[in-house]
Every structure is written in C-alpha cells, then in structure tokens.
Coordinates of C-alpha atoms in Angstrom, one line a residue:
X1 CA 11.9 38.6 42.9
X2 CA 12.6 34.8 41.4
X3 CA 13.6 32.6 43.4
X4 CA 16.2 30.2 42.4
X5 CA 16.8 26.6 43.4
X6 CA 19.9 24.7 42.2
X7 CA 19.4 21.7 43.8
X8 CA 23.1 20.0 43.6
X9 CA 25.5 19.1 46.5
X10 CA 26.8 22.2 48.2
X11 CA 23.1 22.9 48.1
X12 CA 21.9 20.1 49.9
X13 CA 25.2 19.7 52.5
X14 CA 24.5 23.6 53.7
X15 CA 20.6 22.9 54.3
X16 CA 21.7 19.6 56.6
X17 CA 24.1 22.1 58.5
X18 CA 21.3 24.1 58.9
X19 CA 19.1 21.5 60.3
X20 CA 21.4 20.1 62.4
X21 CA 23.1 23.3 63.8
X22 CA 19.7 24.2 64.4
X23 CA 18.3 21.2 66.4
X24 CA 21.8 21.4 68.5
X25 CA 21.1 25.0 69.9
X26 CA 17.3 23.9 69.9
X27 CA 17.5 20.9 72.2
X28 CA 20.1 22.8 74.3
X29 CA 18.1 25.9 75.1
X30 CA 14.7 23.5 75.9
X31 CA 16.3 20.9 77.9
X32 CA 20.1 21.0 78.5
X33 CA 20.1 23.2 81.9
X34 CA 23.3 25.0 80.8
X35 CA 24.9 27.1 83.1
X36 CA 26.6 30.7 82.0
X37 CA 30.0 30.9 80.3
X38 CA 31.1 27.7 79.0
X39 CA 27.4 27.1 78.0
X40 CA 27.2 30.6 76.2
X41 CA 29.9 29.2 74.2
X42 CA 28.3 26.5 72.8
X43 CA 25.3 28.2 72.0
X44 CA 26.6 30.8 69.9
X45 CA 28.7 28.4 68.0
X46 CA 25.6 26.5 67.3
X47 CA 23.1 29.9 66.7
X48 CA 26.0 31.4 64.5
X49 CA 26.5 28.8 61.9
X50 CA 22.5 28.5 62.0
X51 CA 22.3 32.3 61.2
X52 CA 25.0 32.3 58.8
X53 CA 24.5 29.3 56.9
X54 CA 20.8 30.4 56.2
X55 CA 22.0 33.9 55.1
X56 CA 24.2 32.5 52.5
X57 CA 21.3 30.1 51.6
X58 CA 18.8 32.9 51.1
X59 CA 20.9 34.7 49.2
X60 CA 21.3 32.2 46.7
X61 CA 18.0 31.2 46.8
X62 CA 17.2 34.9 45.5
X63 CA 20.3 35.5 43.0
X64 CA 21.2 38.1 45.6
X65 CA 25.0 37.6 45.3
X66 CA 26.3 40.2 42.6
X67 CA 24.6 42.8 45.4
X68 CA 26.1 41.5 48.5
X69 CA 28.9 44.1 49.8
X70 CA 31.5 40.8 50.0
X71 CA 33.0 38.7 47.5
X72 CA 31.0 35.7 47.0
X73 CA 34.0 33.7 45.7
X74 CA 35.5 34.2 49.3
X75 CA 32.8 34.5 51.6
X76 CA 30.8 31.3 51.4
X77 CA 33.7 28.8 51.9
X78 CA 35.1 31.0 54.7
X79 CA 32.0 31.3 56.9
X80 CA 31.8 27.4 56.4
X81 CA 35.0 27.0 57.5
X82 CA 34.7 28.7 60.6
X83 CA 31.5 27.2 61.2
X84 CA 33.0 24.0 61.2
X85 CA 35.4 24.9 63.2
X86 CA 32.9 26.9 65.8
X87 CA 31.2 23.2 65.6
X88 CA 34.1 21.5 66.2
X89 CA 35.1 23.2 69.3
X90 CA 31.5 22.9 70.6
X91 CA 31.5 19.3 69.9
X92 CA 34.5 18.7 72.2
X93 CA 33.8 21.5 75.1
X94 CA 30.1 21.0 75.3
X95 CA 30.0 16.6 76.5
X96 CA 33.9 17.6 78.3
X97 CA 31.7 20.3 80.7
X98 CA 28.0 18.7 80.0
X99 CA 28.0 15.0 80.0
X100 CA 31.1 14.6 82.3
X101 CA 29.8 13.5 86.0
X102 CA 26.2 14.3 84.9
X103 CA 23.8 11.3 85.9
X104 CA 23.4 9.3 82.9
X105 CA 19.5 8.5 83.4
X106 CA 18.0 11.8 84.2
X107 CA 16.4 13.9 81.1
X108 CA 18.5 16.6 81.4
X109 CA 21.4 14.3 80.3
X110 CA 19.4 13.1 77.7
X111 CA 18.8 16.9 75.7
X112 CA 22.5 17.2 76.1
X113 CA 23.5 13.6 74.5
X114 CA 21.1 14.7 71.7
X115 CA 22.6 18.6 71.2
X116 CA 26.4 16.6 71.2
X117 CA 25.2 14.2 68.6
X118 CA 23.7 17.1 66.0
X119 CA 26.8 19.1 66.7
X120 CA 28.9 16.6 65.2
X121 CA 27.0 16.1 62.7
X122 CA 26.8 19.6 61.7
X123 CA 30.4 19.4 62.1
X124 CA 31.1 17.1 59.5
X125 CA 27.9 18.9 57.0
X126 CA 30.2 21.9 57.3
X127 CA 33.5 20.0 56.7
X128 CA 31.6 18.5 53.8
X129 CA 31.0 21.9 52.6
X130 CA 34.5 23.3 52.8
X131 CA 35.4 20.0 50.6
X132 CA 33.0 20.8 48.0
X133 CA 33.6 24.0 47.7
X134 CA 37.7 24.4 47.7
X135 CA 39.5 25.3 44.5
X136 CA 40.7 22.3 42.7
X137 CA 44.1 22.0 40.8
X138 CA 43.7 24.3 37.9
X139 CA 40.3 26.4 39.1
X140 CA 40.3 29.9 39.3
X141 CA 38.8 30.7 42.1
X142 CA 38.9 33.4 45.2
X143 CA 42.1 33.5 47.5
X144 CA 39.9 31.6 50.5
X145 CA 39.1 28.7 48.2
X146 CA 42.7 27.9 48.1
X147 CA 44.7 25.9 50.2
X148 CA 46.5 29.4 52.0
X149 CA 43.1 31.1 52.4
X150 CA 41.8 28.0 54.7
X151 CA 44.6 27.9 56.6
X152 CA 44.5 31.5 57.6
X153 CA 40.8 30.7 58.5
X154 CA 42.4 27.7 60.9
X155 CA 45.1 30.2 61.8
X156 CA 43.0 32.7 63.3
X157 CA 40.5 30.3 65.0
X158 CA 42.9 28.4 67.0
X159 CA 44.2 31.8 68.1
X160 CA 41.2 32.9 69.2
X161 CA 40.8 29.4 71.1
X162 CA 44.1 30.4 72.9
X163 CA 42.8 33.8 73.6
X164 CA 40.0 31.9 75.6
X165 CA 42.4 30.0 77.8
X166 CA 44.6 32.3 78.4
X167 CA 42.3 34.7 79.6
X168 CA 40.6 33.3 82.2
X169 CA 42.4 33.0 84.7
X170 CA 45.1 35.6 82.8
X171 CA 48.2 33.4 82.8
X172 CA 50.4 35.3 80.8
X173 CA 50.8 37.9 83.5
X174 CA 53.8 35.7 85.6
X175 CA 56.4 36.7 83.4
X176 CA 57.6 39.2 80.6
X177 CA 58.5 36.5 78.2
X178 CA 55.0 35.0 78.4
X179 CA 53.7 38.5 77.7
X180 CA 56.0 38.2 74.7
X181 CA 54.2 35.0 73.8
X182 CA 50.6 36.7 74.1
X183 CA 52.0 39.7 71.9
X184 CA 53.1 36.6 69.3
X185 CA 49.7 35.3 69.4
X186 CA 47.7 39.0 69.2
X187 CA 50.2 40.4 66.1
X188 CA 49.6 37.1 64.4
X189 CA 46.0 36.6 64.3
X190 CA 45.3 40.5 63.7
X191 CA 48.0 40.2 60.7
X192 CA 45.8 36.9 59.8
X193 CA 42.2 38.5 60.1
X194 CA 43.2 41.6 58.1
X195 CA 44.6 39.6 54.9
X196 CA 40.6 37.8 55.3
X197 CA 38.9 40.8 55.8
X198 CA 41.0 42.6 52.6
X199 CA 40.3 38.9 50.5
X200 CA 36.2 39.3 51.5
X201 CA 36.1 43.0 50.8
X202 CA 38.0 42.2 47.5
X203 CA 40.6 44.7 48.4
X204 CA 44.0 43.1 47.9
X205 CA 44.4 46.0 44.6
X206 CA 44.6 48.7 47.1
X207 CA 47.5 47.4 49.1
X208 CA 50.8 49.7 47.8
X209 CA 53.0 46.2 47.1
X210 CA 52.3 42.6 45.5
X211 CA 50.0 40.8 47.6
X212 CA 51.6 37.6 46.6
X213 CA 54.9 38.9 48.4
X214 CA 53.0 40.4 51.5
X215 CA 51.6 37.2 51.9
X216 CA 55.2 34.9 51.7
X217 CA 56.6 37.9 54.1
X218 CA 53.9 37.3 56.8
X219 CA 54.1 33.6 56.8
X220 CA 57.7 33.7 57.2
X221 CA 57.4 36.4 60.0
X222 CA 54.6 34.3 61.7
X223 CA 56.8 31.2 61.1
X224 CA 59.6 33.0 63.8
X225 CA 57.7 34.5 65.7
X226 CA 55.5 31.0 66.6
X227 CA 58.5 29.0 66.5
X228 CA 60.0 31.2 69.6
X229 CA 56.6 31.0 71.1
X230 CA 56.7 27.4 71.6
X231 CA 59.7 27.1 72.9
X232 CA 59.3 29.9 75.5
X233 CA 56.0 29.4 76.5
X234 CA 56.4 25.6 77.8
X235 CA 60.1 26.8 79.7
X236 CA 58.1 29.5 81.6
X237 CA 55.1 27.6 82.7
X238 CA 56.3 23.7 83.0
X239 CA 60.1 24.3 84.3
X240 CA 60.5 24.2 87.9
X241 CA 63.7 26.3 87.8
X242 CA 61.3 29.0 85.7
X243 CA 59.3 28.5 88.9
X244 CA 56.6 26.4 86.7
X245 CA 55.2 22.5 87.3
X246 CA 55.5 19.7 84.8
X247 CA 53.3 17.4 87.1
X248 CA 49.2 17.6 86.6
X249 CA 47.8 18.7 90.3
X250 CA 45.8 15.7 91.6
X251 CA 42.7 18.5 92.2
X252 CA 42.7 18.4 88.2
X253 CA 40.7 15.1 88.2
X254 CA 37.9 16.2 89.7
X255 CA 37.1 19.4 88.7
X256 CA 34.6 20.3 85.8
X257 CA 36.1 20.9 82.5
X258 CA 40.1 22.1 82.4
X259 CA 42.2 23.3 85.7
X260 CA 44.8 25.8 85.5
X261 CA 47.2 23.1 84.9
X262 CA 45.6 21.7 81.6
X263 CA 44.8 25.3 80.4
X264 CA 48.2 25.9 80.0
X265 CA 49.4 22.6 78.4
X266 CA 46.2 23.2 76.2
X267 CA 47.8 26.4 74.9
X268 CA 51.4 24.8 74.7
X269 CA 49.8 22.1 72.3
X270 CA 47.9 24.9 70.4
X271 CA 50.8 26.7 70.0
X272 CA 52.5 24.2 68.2
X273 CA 49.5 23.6 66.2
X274 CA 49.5 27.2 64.7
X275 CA 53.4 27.0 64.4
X276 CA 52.5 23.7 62.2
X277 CA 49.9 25.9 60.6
X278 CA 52.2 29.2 59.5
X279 CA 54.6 26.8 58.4
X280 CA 52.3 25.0 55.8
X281 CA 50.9 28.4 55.0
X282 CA 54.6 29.7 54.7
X283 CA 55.1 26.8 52.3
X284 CA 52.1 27.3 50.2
X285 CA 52.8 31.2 49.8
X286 CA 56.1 30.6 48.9
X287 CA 55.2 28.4 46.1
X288 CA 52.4 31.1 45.1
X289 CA 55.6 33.7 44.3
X290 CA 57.1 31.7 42.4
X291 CA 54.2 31.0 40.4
X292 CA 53.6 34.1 39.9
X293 CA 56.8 35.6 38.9

C-alpha cells in the first residue's frame, strides 16, 4: 500500500496538534501528580485529540479515505473542531485546579506549567485547522464545513460542558422548573448530535422531509426553548424569593476549582452562550432555505 504525503498546510497544522496534544498528556502522566476526576478530564481531552488526529493522519497518509465508513468531507473538520474545543476546556480547567495554590518552585508545578503551555498550543493547531479547512464563499463542501455544521459542533460541546456542572453535585433537582431547564438542555444537544451523526454517516437522503427545513425547524425550536432556559434557570437559583442566593459564599475563595455557587453561575453564562449559539445557527439555516428554494 503507497503511502501518500501532501505536504501543504492542513498537513503540517494537524501533525503540530499531534505533537503538542501529545507532549501535554505526556508531561502530565510523568510528572503532574494529578488527582482523579478533574485530572481524568484533562487527560482524555489531551489522549483524544492525540488518537484522533493521528487516525485522520494515517488515513490520508495511505489514501484510505474512499474506504472509511464516514464521510470524509464531514469528518475531518468535525473531530478538529471538537478537539479544539476538548483543548480548550483543558487549557482553562487544568492551571484553574493544577496551578492554583500549588507551590510555584517544586517540580511537580513545573510538569504542569509545561502540560498548560502545549495545551494551548494545541488549542490554537486545532483552531488553525478548523480555519483551513471550513468551506469558503462559493465551495461545495460537506454540511460540517459550513458555518451551521460548526456551530452544531459548539452547540453540543457546551452542552455537554453544562452536563458536567450540573451533575455533580445534581443541582437541577430543587425545583421542577430547573428540571425543565435540564430537559431543554438534554432534547437540544441529542436533536444536535443526531443531525452530526446523520451529516458523518452521509445520511441526510434517508430522512422522509427536506433536510434544509428540518434543520430551520430545529434552530427555531432550540431558539425557544434556550431562550426560556435562561431566563428560568437564573430566577430559580440566584432569587432569594425563589429561595436562591445572588451573593458568592465567602468559602468560594478558598476552595480548589468551582464551589456550588460558581457552578451554577457557570451554567447560567453557558446557557446564554448556547442561546447565542441556536440563534446564529437559526439565522444561518434560515438563510440556507431560502437558498435553496
């Protein structure tokens, strides 16, 4: 089997994620002491884009694409663009729980300063990619090289980010209308995750109605849907007379990584983010009917 080498920019951006996703979970694992859970995380950020990103290099090294099970206009771009993201969120949670309070001159503090710097740096290799790699005014290209298609990919990360922080503790137990807000945020992103799993698999033929008008229907029904979630959840957890708190506990300060307190303004904000989110993507699929028709 030939091997083939197109040396060119997407080629050489993916290899330096590789590298530096790599030497991130590397210098972790030898020397960063990380404790379970929150260090878990960043590991498998780090290990996943690794994997991944050398999978898709592979591949092309070895003109394997026409046999891989997935759409190669839509998988590449949408791996990198969760990587980035994966990156991203390990680039912020690993120095907030890591480097915080740790003393500055011991080795151990060292490792970690190294693993944070090569995370961010893979970070941006990936963002580089997903910027190389995007459809351009006039391209054809697969639905996740769009503009719509990354969004969904942002759409369905932040959820799962929310997921994390509302799970543990469960803080969406207090009330029935933030159990509405949780069933918001599950419909959403499973709505979200099946239009990227029907765009890989290269099934959006098979569904019995335009795609294009599924696609404007969701958005706008995601649009609603987050837009109640922001307002409710903030009313039920900051409001005193909804028996919440709008004041950060003073124990907040000196605790390792998020309290309670910021979880739950950390899911308000992220809330809004996704509303911002469906409402772009509600914007862009609009336009995409009328384009079509």
């Amino acid at each position: 089997m030939a091997i083939v080498l197109h040396s060119s920019p997407l080629f050489w951006t993916r290899l330096a994620a590789l590298v530096f996703s790599c030497i991130a979970f590397s210098v972790a694992v030898h020397g960063g002491r990380l404790y379970p859970g929150t260090g878990d995380w960043c590991i498998f950020c780090w290990a996943f884009s690794f994997a991944g990103t050398l999978l898709v290099i592979l591949i092309e090294l070895f003109g394997l694409q026409t046999r891989a099970p997935v759409s190669w206009k839509n998988f590449p771009i949408t791996f990198a663009c969760y990587a980035a993201l994966l990156c991203l969120s390990a680039s912020i949670i690993f120095p907030l729980y890591f480097l915080k309070g740790s003393a500055s001159q011991s080795e151990t503090h060292d490792f970690r300063i190294v693993s944070t710097v090569f995370s961010c740096l893979a970070t941006i290799a990936y963002m580089s990619e997903v910027s190389i790699s995007k459809a351009r005014p006039g391209e054809v290209a697969g639905y996740m090289a769009t503009a719509p298609g990354l969004l969904k990919v942002c759409e369905t990360f932040v959820a799962c980010i929310i997921f994390v922080f509302i799970s543990d503790p469960v803080l969406y137990d207090r009330h029935h209308a933030l159990k509405y807000c949780m069933s918001v945020y599950c419909i959403c992103f499973i709505l979200s995750a099946v239009i990227i799993l029907l765009c890989i698999g290269e099934c959006t033929g098979c569904l019995p109605f335009p795609f294009a008008r599924f696609l404007s229907g969701y958005a706008l029904l995601a649009v609603v849907l987050y837009l109640s979630a922001t307002i409710i959840w903030p009313i039920f957890n900051f409001d005193p007379k909804n028996g919440g708190t709008n004041k950060r506990p003073y124990n907040c300060g000196s605790q390792a990584g998020l309290c309670t307190w910021d979880k739950l303004m950390t899911v308000a904000v992220l809330t809004g983010v996704n509303f911002i989110l469906y409402l772009v993507d509600l914007i862009y699929s609009s336009r995409l009917v009328f384009v079509s028709a």
